[in-house]
Backbone as ProteinMPNN parsed JSONL, in Angstrom:
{"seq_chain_A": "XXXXXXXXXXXXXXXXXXXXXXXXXXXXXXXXXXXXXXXXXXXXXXXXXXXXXXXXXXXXXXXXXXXXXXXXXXXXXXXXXXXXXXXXXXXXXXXXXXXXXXXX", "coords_chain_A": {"N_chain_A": [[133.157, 140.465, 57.233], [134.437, 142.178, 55.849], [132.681, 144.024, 54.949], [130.335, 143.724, 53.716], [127.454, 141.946, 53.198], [124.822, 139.687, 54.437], [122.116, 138.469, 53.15], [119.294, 136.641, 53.957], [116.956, 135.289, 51.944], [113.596, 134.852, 52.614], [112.156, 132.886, 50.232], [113.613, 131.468, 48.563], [114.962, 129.143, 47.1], [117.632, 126.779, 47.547], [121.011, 125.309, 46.531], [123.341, 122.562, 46.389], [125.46, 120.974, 44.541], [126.84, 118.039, 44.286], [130.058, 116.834, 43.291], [132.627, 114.345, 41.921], [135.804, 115.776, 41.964], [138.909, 116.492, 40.051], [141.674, 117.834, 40.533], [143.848, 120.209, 38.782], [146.158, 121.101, 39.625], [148.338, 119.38, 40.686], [150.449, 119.092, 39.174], [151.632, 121.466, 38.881], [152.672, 121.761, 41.35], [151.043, 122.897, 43.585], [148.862, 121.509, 45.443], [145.649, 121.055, 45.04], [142.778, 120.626, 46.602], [143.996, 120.558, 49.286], [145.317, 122.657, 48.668], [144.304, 124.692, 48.304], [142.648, 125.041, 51.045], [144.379, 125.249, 52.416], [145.706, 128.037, 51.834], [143.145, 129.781, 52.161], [143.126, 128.939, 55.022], [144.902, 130.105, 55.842], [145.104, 132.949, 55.159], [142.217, 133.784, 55.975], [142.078, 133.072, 58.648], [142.879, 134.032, 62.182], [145.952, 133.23, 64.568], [145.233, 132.266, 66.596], [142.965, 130.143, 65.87], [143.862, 129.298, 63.915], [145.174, 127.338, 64.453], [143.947, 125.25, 65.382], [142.608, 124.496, 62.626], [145.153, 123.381, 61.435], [146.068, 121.991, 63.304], [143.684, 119.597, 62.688], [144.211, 119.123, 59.951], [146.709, 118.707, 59.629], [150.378, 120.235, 59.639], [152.0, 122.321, 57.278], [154.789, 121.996, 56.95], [155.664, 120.661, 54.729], [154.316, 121.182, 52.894], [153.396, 123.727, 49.847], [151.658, 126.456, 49.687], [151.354, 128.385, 48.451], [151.796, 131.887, 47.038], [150.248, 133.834, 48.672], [150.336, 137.175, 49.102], [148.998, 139.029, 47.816], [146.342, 138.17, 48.211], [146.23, 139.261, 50.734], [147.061, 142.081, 50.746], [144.65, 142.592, 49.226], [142.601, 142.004, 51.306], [143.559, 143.71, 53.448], [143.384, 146.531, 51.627], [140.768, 146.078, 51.769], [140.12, 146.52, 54.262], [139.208, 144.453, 55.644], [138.177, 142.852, 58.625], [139.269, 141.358, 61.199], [139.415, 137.657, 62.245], [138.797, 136.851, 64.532], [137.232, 138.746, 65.049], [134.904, 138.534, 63.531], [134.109, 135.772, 64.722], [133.021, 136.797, 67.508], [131.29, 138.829, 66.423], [129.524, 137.678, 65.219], [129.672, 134.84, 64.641], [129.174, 133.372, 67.839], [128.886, 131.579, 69.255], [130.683, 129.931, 68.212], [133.192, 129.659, 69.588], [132.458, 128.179, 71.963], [131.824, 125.733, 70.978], [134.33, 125.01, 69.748], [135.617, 124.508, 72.324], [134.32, 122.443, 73.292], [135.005, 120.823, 71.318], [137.525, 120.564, 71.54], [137.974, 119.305, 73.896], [136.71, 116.907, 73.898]], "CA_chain_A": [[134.482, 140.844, 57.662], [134.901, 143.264, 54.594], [131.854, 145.183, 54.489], [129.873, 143.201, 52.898], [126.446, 141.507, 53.943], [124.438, 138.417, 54.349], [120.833, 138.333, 52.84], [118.252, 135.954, 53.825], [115.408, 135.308, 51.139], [112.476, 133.552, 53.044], [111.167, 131.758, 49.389], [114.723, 131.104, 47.656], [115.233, 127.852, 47.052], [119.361, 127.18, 47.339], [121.101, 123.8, 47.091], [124.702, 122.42, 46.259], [125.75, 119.732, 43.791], [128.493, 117.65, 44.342], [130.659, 115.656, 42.22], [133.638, 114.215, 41.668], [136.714, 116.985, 40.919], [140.691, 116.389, 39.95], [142.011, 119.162, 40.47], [144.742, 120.263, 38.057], [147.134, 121.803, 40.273], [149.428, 118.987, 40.951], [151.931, 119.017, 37.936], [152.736, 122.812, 39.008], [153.193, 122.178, 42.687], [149.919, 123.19, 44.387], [148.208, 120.393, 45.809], [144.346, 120.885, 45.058], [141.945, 120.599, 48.077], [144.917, 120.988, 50.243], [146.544, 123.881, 48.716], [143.112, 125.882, 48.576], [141.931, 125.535, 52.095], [145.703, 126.43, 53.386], [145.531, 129.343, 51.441], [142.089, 129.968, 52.797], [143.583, 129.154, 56.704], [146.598, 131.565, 56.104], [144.705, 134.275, 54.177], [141.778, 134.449, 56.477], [142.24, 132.843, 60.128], [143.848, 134.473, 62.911], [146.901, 132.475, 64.704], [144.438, 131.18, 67.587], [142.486, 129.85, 65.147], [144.257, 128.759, 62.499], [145.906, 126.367, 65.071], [142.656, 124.46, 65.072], [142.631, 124.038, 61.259], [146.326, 122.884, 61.175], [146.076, 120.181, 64.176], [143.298, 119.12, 61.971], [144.803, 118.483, 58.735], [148.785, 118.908, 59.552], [151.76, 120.597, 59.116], [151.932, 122.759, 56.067], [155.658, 121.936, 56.616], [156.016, 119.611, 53.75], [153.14, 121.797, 51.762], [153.395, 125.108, 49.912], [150.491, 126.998, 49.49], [151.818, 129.438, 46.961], [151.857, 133.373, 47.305], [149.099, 135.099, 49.467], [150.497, 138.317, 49.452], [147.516, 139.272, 46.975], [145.007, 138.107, 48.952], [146.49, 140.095, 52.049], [147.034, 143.274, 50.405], [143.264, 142.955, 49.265], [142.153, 141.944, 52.797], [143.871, 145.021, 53.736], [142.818, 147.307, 50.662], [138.816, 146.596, 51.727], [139.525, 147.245, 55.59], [138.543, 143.793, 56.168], [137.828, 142.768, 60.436], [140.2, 139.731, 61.329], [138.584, 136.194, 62.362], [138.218, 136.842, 66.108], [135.772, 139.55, 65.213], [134.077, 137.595, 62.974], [133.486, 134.793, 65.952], [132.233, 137.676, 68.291], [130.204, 139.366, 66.449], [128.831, 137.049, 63.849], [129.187, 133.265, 65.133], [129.999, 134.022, 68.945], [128.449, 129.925, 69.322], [131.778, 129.064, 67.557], [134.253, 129.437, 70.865], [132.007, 127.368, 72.934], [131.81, 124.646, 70.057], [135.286, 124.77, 69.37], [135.993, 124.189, 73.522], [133.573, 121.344, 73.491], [135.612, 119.714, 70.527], [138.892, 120.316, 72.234], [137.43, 118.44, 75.402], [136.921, 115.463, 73.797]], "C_chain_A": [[135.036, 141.975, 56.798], [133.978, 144.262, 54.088], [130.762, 144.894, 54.383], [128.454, 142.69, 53.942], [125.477, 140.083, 53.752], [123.122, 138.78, 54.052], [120.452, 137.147, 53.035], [116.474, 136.027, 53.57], [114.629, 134.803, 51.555], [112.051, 132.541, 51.993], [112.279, 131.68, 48.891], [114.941, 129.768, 48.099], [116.975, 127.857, 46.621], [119.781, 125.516, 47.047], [122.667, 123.482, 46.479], [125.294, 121.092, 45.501], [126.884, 119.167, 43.92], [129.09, 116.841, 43.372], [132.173, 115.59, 42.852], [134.373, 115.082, 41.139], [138.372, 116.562, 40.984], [140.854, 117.214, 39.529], [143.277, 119.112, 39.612], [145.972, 120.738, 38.412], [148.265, 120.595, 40.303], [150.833, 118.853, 40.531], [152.706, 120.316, 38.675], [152.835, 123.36, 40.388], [151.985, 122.163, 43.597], [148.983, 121.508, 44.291], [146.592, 120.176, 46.134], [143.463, 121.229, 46.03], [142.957, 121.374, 48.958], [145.174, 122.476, 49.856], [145.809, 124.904, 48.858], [142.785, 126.152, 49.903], [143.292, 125.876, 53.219], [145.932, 127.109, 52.707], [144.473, 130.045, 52.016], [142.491, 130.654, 54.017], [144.588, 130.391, 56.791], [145.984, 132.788, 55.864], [143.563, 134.847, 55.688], [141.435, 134.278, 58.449], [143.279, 133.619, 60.883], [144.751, 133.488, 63.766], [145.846, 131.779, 65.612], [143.183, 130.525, 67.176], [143.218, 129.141, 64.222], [145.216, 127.502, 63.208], [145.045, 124.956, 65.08], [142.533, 123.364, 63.966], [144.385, 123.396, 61.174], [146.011, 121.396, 62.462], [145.463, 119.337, 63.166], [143.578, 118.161, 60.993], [146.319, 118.552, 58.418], [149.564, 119.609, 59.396], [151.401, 121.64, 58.018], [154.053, 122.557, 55.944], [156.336, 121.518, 55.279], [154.98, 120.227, 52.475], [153.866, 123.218, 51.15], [152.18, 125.631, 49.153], [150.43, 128.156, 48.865], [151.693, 130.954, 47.814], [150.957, 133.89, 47.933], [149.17, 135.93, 49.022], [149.342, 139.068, 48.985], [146.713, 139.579, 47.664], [145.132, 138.623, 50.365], [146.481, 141.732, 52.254], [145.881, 143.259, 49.901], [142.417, 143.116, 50.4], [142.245, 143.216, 53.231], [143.136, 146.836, 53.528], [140.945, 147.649, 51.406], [138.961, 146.803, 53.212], [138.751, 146.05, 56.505], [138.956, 143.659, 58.121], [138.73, 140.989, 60.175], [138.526, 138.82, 61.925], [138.32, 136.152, 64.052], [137.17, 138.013, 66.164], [134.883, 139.303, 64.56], [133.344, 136.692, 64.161], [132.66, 135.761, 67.17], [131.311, 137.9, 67.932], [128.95, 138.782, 65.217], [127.928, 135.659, 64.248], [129.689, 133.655, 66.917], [129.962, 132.555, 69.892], [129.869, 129.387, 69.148], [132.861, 128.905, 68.276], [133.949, 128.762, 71.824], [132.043, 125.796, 71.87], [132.973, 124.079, 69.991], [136.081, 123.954, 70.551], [135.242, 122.666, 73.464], [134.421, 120.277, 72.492], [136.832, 119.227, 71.211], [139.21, 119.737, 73.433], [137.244, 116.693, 75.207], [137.904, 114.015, 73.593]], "O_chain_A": [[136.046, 142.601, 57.121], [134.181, 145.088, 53.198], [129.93, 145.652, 54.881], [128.38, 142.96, 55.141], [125.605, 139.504, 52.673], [122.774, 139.646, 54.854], [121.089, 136.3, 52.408], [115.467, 136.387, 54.179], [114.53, 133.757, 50.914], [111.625, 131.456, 52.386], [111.835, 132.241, 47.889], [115.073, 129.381, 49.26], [117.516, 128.567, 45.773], [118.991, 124.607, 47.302], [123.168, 124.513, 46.031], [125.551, 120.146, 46.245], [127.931, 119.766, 43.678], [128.376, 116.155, 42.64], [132.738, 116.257, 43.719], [134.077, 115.455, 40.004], [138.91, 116.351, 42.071], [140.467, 117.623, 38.435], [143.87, 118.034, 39.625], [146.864, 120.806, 37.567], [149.317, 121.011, 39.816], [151.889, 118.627, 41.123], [153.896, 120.345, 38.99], [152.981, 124.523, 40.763], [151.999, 121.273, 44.448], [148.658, 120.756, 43.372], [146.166, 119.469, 47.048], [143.466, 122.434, 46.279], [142.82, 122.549, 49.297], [145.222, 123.369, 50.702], [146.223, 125.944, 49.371], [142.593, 127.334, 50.19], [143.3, 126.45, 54.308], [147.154, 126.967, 52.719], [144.844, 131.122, 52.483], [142.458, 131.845, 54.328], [144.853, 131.269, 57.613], [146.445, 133.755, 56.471], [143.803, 135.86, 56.345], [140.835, 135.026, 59.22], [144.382, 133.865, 60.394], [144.108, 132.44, 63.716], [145.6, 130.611, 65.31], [142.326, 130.328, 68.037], [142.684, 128.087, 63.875], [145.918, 126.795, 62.484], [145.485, 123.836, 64.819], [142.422, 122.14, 64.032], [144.303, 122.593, 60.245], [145.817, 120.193, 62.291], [146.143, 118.456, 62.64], [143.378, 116.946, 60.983], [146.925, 118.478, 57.349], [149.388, 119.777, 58.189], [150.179, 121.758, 57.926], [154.607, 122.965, 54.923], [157.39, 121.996, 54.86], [154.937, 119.759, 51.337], [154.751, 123.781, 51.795], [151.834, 125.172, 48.065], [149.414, 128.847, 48.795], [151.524, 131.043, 49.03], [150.88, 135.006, 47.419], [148.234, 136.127, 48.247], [148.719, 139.746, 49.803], [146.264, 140.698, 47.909], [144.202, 138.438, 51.151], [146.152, 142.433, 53.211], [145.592, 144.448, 50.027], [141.652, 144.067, 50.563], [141.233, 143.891, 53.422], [142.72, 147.727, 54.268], [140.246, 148.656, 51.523], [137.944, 147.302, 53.694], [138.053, 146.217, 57.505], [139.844, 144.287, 58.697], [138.724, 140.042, 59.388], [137.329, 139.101, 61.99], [137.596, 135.31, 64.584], [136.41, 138.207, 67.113], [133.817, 139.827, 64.884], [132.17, 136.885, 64.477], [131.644, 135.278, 67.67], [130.293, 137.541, 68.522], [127.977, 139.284, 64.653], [126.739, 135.339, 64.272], [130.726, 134.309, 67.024], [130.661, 132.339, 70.882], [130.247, 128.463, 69.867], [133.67, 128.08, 67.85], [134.803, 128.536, 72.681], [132.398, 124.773, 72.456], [133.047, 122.856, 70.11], [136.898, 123.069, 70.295], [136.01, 121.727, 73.674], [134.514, 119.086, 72.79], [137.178, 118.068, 71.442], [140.322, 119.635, 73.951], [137.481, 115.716, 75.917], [137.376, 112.903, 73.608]]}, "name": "protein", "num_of_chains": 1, "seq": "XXXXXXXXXXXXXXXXXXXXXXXXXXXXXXXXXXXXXXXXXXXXXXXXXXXXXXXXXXXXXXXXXXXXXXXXXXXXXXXXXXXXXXXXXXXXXXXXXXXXXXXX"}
């Protein structure tokens, strides 16, 4: 969406560790998990999209997900491609997926 590109190594071995994390945000407002992936939804979904992710997990009425502006004026800065040209020309699977969820 910004320029940028996807490499796939045929012999790289990749993998993802999980654990347990408490996040430290809560004393100064920001609410951890939450407050990251609605920063995420706001920063990089477009509205017919980002409707999706809110049915999902709720409201942000009662949330605040701190300042963007940053991460909008960088978005901007690199020239990035919004999230419906992402789904076209990237995942284009992901509007038939998304219909099939919203069917059930």
């Amino acid at each position: 969406m910004c320029g940028g590109s996807v490499e796939v190594i045929p012999c790289s071995v990749t993998f993802h560790l999980s654990r347990v994390h408490r996040y430290s945000h809560e004393s100064k407002g920001k609410g951890g998990y939450r407050w990251n992936t609605d920063r995420i939804a706001e920063t990089w979904l477009d509205d017919n999209y980002k409707k999706y992710y809110y049915k999902r997990v709720g409201d942000t009425k009662d949330r605040n997900y701190g300042d963007i502006s940053e991460n909008l004026k960088l978005k901007e800065k690199l020239g990035c491609k919004n999230f419906t040209w992402f789904v076209k020309n990237v995942h284009p699977k992901l509007d038939d997926q998304i219909q099939k969820v919203e069917t059930r």
